[in-house]
PDB file of C-alpha atoms in Angstrom:
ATOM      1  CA  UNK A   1     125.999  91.014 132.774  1.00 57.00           C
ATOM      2  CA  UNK A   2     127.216  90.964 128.859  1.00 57.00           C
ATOM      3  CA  UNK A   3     125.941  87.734 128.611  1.00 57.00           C
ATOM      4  CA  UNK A   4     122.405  88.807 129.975  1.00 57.00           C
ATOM      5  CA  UNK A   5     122.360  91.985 127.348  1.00 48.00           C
ATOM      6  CA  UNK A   6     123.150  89.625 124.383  1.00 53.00           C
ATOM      7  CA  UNK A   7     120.706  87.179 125.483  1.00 54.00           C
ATOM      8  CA  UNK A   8     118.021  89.550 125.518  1.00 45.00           C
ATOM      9  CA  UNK A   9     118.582  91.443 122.437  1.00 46.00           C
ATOM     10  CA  UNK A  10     118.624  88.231 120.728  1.00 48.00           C
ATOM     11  CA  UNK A  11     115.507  87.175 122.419  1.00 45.00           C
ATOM     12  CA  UNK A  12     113.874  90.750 121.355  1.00 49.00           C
ATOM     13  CA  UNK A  13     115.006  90.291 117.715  1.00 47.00           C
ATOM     14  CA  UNK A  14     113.614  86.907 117.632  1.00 46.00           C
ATOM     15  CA  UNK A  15     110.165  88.297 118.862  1.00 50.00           C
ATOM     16  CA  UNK A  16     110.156  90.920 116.129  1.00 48.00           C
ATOM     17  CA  UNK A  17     110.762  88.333 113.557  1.00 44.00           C
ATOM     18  CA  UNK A  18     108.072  86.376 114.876  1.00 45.00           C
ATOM     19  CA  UNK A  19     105.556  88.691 113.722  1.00 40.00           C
ATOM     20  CA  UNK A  20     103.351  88.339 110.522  1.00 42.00           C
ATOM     21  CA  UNK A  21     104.596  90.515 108.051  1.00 39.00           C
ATOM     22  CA  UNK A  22     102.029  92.567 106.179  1.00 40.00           C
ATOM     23  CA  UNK A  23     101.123  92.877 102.925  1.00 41.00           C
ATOM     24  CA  UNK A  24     103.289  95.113 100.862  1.00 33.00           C
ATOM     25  CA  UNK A  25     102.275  94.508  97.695  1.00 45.00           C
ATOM     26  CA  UNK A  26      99.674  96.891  95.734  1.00 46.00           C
ATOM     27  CA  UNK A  27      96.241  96.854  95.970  1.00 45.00           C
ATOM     28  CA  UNK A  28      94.932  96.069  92.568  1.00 47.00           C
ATOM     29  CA  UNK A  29      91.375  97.984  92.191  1.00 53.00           C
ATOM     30  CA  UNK A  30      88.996  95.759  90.951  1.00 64.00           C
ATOM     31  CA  UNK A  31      88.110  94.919  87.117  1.00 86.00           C
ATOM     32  CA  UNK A  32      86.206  96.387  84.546  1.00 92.00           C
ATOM     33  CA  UNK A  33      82.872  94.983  84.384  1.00 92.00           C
ATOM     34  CA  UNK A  34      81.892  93.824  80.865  1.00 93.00           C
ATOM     35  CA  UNK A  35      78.357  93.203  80.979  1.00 93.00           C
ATOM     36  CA  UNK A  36      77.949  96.800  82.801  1.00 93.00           C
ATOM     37  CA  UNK A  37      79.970  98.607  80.494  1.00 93.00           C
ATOM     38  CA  UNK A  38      78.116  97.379  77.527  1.00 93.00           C
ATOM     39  CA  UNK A  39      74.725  97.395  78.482  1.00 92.00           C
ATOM     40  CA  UNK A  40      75.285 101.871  79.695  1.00 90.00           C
ATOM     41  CA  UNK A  41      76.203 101.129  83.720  1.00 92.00           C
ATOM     42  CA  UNK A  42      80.027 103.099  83.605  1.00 93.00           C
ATOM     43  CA  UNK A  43      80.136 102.480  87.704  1.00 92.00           C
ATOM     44  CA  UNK A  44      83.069 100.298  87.232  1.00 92.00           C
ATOM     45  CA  UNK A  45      85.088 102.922  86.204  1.00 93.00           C
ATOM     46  CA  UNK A  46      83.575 106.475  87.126  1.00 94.00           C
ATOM     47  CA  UNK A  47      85.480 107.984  89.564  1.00 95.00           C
ATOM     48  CA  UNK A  48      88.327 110.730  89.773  1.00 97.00           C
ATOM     49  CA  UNK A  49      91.707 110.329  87.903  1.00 98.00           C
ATOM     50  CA  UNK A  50      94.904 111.738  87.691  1.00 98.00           C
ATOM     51  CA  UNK A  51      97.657 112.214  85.075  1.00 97.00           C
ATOM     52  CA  UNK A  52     101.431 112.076  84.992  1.00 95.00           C
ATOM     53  CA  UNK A  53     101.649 116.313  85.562  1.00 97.00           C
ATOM     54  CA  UNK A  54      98.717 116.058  88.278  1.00 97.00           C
ATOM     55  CA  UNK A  55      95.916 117.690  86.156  1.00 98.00           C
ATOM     56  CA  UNK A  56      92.712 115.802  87.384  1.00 97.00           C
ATOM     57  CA  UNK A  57      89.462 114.680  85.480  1.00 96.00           C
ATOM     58  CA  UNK A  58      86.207 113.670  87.082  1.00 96.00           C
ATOM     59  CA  UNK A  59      84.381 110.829  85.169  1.00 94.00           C
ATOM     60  CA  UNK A  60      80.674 111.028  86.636  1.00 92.00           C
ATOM     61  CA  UNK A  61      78.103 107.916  85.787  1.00 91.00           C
ATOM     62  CA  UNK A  62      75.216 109.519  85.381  1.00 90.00           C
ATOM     63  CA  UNK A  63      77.015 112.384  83.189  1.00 89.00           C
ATOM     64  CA  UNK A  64      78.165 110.238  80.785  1.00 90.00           C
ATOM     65  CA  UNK A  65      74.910 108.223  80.678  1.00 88.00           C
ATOM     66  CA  UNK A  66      73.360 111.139  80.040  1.00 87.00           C
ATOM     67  CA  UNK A  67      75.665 112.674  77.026  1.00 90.00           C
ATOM     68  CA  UNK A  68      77.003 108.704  75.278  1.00 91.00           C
ATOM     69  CA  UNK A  69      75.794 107.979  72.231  1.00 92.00           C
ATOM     70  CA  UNK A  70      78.142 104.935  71.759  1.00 94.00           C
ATOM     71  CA  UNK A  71      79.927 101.853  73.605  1.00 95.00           C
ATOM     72  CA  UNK A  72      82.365  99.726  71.612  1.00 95.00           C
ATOM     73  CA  UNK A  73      84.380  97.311  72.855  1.00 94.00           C
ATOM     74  CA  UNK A  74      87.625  97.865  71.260  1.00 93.00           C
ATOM     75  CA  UNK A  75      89.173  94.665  72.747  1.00 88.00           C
ATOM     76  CA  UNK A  76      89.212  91.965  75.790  1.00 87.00           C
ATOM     77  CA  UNK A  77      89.448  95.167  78.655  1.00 92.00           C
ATOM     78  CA  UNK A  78      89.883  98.136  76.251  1.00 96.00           C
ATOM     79  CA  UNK A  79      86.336 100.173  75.138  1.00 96.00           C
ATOM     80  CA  UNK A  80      86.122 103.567  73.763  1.00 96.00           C
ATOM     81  CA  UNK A  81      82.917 105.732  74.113  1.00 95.00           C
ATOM     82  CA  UNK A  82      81.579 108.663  72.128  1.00 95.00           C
ATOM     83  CA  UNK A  83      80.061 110.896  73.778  1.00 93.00           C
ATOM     84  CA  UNK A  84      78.059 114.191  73.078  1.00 93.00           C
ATOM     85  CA  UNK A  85      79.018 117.451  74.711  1.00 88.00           C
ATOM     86  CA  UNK A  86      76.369 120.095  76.053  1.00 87.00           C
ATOM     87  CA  UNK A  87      77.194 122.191  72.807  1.00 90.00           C
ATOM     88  CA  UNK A  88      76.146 119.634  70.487  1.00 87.00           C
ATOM     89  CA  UNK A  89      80.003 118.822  69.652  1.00 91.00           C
ATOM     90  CA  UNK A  90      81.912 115.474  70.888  1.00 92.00           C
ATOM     91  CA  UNK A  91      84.501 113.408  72.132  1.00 94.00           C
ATOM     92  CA  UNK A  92      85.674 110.337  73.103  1.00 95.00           C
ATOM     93  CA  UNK A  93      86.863 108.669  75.913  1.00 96.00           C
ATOM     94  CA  UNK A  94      88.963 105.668  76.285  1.00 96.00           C
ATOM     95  CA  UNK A  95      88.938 103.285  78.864  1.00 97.00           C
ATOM     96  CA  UNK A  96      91.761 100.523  79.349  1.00 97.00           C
ATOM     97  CA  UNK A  97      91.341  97.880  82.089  1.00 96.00           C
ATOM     98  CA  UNK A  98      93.791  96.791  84.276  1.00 96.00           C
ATOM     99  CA  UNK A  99      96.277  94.838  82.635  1.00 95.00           C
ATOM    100  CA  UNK A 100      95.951  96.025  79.395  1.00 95.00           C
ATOM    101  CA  UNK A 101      98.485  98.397  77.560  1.00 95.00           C
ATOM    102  CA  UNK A 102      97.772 101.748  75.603  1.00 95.00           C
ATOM    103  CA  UNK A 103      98.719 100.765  72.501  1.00 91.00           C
ATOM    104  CA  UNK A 104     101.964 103.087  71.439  1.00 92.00           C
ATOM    105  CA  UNK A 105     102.775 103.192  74.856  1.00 95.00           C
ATOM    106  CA  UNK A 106     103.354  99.914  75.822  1.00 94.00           C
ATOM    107  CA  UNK A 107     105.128  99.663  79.671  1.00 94.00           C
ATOM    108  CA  UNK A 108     104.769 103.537  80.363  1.00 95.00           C
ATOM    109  CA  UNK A 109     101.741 103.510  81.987  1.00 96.00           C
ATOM    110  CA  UNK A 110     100.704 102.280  85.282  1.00 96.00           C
ATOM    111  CA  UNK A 111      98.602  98.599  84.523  1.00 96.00           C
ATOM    112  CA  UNK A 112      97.422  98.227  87.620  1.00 96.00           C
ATOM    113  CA  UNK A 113      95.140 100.797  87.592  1.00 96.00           C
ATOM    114  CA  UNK A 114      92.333 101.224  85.501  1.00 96.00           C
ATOM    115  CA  UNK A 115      93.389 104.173  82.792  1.00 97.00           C
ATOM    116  CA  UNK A 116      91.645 106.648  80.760  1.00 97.00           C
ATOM    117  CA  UNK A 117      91.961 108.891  78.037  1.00 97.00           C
ATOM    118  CA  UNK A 118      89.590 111.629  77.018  1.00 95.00           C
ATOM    119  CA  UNK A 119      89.440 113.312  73.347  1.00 94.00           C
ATOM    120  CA  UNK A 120      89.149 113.118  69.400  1.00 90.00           C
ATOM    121  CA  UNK A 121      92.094 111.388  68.114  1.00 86.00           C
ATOM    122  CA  UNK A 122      93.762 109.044  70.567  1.00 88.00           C
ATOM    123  CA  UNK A 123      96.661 110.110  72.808  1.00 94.00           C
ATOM    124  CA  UNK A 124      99.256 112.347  71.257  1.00 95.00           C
ATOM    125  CA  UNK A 125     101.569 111.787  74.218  1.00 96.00           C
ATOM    126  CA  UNK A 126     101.832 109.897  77.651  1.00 96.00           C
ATOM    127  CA  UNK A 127     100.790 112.720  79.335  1.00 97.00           C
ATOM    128  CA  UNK A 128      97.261 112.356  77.880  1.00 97.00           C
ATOM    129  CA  UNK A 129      96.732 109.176  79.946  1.00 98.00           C
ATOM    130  CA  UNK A 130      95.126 109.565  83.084  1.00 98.00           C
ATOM    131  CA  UNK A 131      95.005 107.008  86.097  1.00 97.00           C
ATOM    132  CA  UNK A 132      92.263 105.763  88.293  1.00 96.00           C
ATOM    133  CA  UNK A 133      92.625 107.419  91.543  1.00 94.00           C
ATOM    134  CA  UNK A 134      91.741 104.295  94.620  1.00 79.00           C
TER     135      UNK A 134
END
């Protein structure tokens, strides 16, 4: 009867193993689009986003369409916009593709998302860095 037992749990592990294992690994969101970016389409990276103390921004397409006076491509994956508020003031925003590091905080962000940063003189602290929410 032991013999039976053993024979089956071994037979019931080897079924488990048998199974495809799934993919743990993350989901990388897709790229920043280039072409897009520069020519005023910011769909490749409007969306909601989330920083290290939970605080949440909303980056809306057509709202920053509406209020951007300026695109530069800061480097290969890193751009920073100007844009106008409704008061007639500004501010900038940031973007840094996946793969690419915040300069000054090089391996404290998350790379594999695509990251943002929103105001007038760069990020004073980690903090400041918000992440693309999938």
């Amino acid at each position: 009867m032991k013999k039976i037992g053993i024979s089956l749990l071994a037979l019931m592990l080897l079924i488990g193993c048998a199974k495809k294992a799934e993919n743990l690994e993350n989901k990388i969101e897709p790229e920043l689009d280039h072409e897009e970016i520069m020519a005023g389409d910011f769909s490749s990276f409007a969306g909601v986003y989330v920083n290290s103390e939970g605080m949440i921004i909303v980056l809306d397409e057509d709202d920053i369409e509406r209020k951007l006076m300026e695109v530069m491509d800061i480097d290969d994956g890193h751009y920073y916009l100007n844009v106008k508020t409704d008061d007639g003031f500004g501010y900038g925003i940031e973007v840094y593709g996946i793969g690419v590091e915040v300069p000054e905080y090089e391996g404290l962000t998350d790379i594999t998302k695509i990251r943002v940063y929103r105001g007038q003189a760069g990020p004073m602290s980690v903090e400041e860095i918000f992440n693309k929410q999938g």
